[in-house]
mmCIF file of C-alpha atoms in Angstrom:
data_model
loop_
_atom_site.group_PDB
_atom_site.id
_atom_site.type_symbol
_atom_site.label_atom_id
_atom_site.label_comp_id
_atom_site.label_asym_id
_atom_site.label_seq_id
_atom_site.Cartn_x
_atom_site.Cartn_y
_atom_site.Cartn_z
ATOM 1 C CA UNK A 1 55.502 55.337 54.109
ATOM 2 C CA UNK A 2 56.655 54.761 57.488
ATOM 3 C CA UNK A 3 53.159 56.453 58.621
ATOM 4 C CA UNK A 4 51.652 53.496 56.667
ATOM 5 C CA UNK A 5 53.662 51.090 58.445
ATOM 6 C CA UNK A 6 52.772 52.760 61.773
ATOM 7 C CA UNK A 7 49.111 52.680 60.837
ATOM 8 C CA UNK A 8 49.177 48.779 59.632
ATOM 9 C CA UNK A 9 51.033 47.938 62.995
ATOM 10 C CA UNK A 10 48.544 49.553 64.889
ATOM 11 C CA UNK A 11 45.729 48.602 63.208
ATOM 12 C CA UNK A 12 47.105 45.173 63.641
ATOM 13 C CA UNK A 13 47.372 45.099 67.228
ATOM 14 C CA UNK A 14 43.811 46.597 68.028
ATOM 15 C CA UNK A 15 42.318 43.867 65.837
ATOM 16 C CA UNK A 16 44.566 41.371 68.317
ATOM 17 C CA UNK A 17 43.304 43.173 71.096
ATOM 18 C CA UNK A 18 39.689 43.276 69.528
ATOM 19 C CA UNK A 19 40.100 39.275 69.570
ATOM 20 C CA UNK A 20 41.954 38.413 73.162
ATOM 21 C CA UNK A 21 38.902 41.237 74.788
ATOM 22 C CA UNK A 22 36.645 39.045 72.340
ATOM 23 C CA UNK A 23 38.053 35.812 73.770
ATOM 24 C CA UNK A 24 37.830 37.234 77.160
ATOM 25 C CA UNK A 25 34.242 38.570 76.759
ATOM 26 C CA UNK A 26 32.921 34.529 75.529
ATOM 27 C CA UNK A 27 35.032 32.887 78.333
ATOM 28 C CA UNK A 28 32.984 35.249 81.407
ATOM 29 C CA UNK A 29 29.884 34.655 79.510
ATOM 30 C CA UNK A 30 30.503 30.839 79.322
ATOM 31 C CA UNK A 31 31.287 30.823 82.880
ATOM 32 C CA UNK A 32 28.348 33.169 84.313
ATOM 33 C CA UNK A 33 25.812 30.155 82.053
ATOM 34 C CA UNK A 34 27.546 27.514 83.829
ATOM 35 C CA UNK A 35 27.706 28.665 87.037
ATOM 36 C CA UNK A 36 24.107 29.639 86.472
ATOM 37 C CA UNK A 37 23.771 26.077 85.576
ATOM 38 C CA UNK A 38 25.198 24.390 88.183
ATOM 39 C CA UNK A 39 23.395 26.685 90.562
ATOM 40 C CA UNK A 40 19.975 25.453 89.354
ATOM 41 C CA UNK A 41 21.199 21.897 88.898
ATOM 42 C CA UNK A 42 22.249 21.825 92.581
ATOM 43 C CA UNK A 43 18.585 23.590 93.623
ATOM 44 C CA UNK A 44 16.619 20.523 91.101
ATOM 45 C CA UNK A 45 18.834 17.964 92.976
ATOM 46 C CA UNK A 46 18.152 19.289 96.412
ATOM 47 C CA UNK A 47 14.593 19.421 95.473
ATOM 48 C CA UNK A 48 14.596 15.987 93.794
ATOM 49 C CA UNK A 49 16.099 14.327 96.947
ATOM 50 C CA UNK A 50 13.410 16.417 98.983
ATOM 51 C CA UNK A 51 10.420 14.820 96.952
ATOM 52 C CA UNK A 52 12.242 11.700 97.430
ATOM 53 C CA UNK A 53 12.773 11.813 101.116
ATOM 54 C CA UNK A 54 9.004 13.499 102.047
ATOM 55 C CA UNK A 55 7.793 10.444 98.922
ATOM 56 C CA UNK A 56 9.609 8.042 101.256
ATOM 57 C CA UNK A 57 8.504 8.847 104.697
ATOM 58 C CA UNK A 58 4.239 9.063 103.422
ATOM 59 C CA UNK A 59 4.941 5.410 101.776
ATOM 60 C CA UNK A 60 6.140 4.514 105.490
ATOM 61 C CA UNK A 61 3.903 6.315 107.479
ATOM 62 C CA UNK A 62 1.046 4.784 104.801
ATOM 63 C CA UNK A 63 1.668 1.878 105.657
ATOM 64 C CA UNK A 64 2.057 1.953 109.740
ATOM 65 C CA UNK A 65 -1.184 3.960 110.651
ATOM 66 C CA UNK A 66 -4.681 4.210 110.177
ATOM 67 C CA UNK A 67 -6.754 7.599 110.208
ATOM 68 C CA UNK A 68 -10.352 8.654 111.558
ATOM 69 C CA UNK A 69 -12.048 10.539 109.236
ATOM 70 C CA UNK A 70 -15.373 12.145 109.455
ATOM 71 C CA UNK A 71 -17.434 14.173 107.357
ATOM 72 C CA UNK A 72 -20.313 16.631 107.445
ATOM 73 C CA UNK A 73 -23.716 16.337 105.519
ATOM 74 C CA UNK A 74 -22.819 20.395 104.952
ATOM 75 C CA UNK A 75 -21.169 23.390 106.627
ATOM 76 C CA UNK A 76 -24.781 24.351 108.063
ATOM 77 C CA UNK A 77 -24.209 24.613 112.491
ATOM 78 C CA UNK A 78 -26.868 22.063 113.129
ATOM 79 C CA UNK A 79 -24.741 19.790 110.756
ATOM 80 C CA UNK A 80 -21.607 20.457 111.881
ATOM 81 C CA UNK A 81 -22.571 19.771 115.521
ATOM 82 C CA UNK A 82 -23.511 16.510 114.777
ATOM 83 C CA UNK A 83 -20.518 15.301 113.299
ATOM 84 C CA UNK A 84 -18.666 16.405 116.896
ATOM 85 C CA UNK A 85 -21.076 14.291 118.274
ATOM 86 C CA UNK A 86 -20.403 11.497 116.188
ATOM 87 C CA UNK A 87 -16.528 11.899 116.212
ATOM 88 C CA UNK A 88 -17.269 12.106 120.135
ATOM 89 C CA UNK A 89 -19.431 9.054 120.291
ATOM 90 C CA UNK A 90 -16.688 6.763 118.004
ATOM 91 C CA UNK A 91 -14.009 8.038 119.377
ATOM 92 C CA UNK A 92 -15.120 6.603 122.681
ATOM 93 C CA UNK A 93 -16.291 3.052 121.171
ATOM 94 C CA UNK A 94 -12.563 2.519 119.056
ATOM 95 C CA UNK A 95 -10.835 3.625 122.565
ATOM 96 C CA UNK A 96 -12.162 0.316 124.352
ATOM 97 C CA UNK A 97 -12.244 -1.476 120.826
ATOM 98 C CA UNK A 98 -8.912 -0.826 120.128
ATOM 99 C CA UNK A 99 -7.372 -1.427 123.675
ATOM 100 C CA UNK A 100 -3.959 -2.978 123.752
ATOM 101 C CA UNK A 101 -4.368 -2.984 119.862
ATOM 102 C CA UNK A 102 -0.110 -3.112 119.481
ATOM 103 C CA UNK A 103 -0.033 -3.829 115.450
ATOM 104 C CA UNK A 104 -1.846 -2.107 112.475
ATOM 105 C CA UNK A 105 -2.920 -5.592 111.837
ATOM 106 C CA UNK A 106 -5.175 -5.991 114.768
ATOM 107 C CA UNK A 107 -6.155 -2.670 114.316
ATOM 108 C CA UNK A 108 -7.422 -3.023 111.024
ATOM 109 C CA UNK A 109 -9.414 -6.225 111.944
ATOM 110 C CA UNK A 110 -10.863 -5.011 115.262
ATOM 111 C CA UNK A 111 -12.324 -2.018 113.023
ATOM 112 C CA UNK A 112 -12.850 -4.209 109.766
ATOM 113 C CA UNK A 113 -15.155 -6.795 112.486
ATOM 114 C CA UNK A 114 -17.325 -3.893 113.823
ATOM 115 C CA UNK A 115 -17.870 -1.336 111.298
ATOM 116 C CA UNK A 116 -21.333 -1.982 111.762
ATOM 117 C CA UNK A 117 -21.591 -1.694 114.958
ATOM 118 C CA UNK A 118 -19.721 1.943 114.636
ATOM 119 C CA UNK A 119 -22.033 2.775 111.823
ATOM 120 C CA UNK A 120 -24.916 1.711 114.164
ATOM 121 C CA UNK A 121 -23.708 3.727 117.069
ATOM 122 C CA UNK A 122 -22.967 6.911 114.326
ATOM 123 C CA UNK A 123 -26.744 6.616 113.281
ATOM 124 C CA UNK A 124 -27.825 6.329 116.429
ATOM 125 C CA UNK A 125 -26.147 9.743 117.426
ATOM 126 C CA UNK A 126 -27.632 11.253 113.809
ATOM 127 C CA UNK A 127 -31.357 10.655 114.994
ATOM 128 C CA UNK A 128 -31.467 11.590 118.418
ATOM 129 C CA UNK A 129 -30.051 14.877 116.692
ATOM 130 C CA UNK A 130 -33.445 14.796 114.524
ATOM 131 C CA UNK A 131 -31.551 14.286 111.331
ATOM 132 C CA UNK A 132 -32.399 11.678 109.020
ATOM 133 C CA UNK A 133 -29.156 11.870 106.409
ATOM 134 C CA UNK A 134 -27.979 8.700 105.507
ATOM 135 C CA UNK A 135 -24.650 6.935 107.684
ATOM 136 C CA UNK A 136 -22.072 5.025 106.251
ATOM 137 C CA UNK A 137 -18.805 3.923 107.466
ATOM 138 C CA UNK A 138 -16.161 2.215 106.033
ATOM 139 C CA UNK A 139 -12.412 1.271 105.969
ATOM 140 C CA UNK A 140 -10.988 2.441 102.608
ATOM 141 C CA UNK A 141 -7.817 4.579 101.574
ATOM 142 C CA UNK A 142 -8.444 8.165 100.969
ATOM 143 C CA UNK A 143 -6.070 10.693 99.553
ATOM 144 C CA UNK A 144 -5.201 13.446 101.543
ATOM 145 C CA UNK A 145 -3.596 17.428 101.423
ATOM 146 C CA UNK A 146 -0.499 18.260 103.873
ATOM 147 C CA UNK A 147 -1.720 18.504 107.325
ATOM 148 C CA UNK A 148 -0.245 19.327 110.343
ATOM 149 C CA UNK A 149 -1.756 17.852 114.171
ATOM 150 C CA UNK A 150 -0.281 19.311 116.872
ATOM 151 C CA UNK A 151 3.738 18.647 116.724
ATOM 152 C CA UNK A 152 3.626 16.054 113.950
ATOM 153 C CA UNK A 153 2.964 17.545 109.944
ATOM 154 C CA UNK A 154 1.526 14.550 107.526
ATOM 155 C CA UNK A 155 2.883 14.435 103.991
ATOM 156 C CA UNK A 156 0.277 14.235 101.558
ATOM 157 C CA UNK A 157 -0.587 11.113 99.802
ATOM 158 C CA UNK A 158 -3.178 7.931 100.097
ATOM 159 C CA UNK A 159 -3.663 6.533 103.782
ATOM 160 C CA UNK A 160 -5.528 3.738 105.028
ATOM 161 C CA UNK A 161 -8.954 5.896 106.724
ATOM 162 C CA UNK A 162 -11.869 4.629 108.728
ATOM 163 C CA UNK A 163 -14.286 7.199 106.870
ATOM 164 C CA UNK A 164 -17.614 7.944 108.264
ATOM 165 C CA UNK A 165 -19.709 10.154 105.446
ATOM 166 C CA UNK A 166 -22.470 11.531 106.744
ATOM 167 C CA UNK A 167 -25.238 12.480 104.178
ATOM 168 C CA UNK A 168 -23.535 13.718 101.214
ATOM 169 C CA UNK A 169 -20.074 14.387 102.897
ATOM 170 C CA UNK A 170 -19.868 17.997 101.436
ATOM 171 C CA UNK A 171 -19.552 19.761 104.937
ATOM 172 C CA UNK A 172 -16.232 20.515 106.490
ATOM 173 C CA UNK A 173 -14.246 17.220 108.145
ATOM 174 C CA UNK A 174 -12.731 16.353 110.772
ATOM 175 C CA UNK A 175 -9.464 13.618 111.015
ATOM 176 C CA UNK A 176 -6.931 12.525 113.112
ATOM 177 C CA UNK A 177 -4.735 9.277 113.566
ATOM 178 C CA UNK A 178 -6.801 6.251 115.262
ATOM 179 C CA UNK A 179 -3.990 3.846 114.987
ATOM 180 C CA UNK A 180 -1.489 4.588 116.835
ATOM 181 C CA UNK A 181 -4.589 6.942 118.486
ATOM 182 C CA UNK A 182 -3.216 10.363 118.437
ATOM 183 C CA UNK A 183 -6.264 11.817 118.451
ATOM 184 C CA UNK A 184 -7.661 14.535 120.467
ATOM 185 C CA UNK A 185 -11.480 16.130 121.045
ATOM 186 C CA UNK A 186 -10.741 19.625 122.603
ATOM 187 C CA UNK A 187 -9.496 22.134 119.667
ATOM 188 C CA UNK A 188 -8.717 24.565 122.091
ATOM 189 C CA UNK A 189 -6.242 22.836 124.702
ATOM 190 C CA UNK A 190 -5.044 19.492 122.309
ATOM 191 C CA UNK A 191 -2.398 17.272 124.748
ATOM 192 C CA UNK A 192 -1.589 14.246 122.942
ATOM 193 C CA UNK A 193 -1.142 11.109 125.006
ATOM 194 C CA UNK A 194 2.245 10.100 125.498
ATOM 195 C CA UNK A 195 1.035 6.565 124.849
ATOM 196 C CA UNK A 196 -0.161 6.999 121.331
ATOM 197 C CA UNK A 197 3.084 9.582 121.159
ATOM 198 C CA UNK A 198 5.420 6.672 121.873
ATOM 199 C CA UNK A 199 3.397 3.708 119.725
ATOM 200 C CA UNK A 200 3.768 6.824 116.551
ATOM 201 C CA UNK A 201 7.846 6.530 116.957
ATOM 202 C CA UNK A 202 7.889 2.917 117.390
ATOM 203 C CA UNK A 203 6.123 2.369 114.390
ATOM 204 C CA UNK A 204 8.155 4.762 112.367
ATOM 205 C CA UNK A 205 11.937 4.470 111.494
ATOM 206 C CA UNK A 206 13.732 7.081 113.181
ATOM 207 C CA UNK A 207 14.277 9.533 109.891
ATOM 208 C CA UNK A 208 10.445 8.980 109.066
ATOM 209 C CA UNK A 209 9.730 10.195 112.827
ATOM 210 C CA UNK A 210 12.359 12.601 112.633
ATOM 211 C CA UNK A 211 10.953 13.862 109.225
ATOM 212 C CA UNK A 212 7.174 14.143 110.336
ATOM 213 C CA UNK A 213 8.139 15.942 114.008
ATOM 214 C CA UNK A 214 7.555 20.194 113.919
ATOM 215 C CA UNK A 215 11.299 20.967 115.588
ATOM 216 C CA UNK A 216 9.410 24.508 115.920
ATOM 217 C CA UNK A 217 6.286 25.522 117.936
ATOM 218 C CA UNK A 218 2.859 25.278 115.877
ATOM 219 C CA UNK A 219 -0.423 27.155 116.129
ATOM 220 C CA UNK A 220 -2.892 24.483 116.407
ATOM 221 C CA UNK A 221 -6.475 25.518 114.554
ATOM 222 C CA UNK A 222 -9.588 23.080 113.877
ATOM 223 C CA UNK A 223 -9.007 20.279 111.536
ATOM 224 C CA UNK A 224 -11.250 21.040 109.355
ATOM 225 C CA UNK A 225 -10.730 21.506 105.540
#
């Protein structure tokens, strides 16, 4: 009998035991899902805020600059020459058209007033090359990937973009920033003016700037895509 009694009361306190282990067991497992929880919850709102700030900073940057963009009949060499001759030749006509051009306004009208004159001058450079593709050029908004030029990376998104299509356009491109001009011809040794440098931040609010600048050396490469 007292064996029995032994046996119950023993019984009895591994089932109690069984239930605080139990209890124990649910409450580790209920923390390890909510700190696994709040873990990803912090990573979506760090993420969220980043899509928000890089979001932010194209909308500004959209909306202070203009880009040169210029693209290939095909990736054939004859072809792609002749688009470096046409950046070349463009690039030199929007330098004196766009002197002391301070505001994206006058910018945009300066180009808006002579595209064809620059469309002229691109299909003049086409057929002393011998090619007959057609030339047009035009101020639209284009979307475009991530890019980085020299010390400054672009979010992606829709800019404002003199575009000069040459032929069908299929060949790789070439871009850079006309307003505030930031762009450069040599590949292999780019030095961006301090000019167009300075007009970029003044434009920009100082977290945009801030945002867009590469704190960390880059390789530069051809902008071509």
């Amino acid at each position: 009998m007292l064996w029995k009694k032994r046996k119950k009361r023993t019984g009895e306190a591994a089932r109690r035991a069984a239930a605080v282990l139990g209890k124990g067991q649910f409450w580790l497992k209920n923390m390890a899902v909510m700190a696994a929880v709040t873990v990803c919850g912090a990573a979506a709102l760090r993420a969220h805020r980043s899509w928000m700030e890089e979001k932010a900073a194209q909308q500004e940057l959209a909306a202070s600059v203009i880009r040169f963009h210029v693209l290939a009949d095909s990736d054939r060499q004859r072809d792609q020459q002749v688009k470096l001759e046409v950046r070349d030749a463009l690039l030199e006509r929007m330098e004196k058209l766009l002197e002391g051009a301070e505001s994206l306004e006058t910018a945009r009208k300066r180009l808006g007033d002579n595209l064809e004159t620059l469309r002229e001058e691109a299909e003049t450079v086409v057929r002393e090359a011998g090619s007959s593709v057609p030339v047009n050029v035009e101020l639209t908004r284009e979307d475009f990937p991530v890019r980085t030029y020299s010390r400054y990376r672009f979010p992606a998104g829709e800019y404002e973009t003199l575009q000069v299509t040459l032929g069908s356009g299929e060949g790789h491109n070439w871009w850079c920033l006309i307003f505030p001009s930031l762009c450069f011809r040599d590949s292999l040794h780019p030095v961006l003016s301090e000019d167009g440098e300075r007009k970029l931040k003044y434009v920009l609010s100082d977290e945009t700037y801030d945002r867009i600048l590469q704190k960390e050396k880059v390789s530069i490469g051809f902008l071509w895509f």
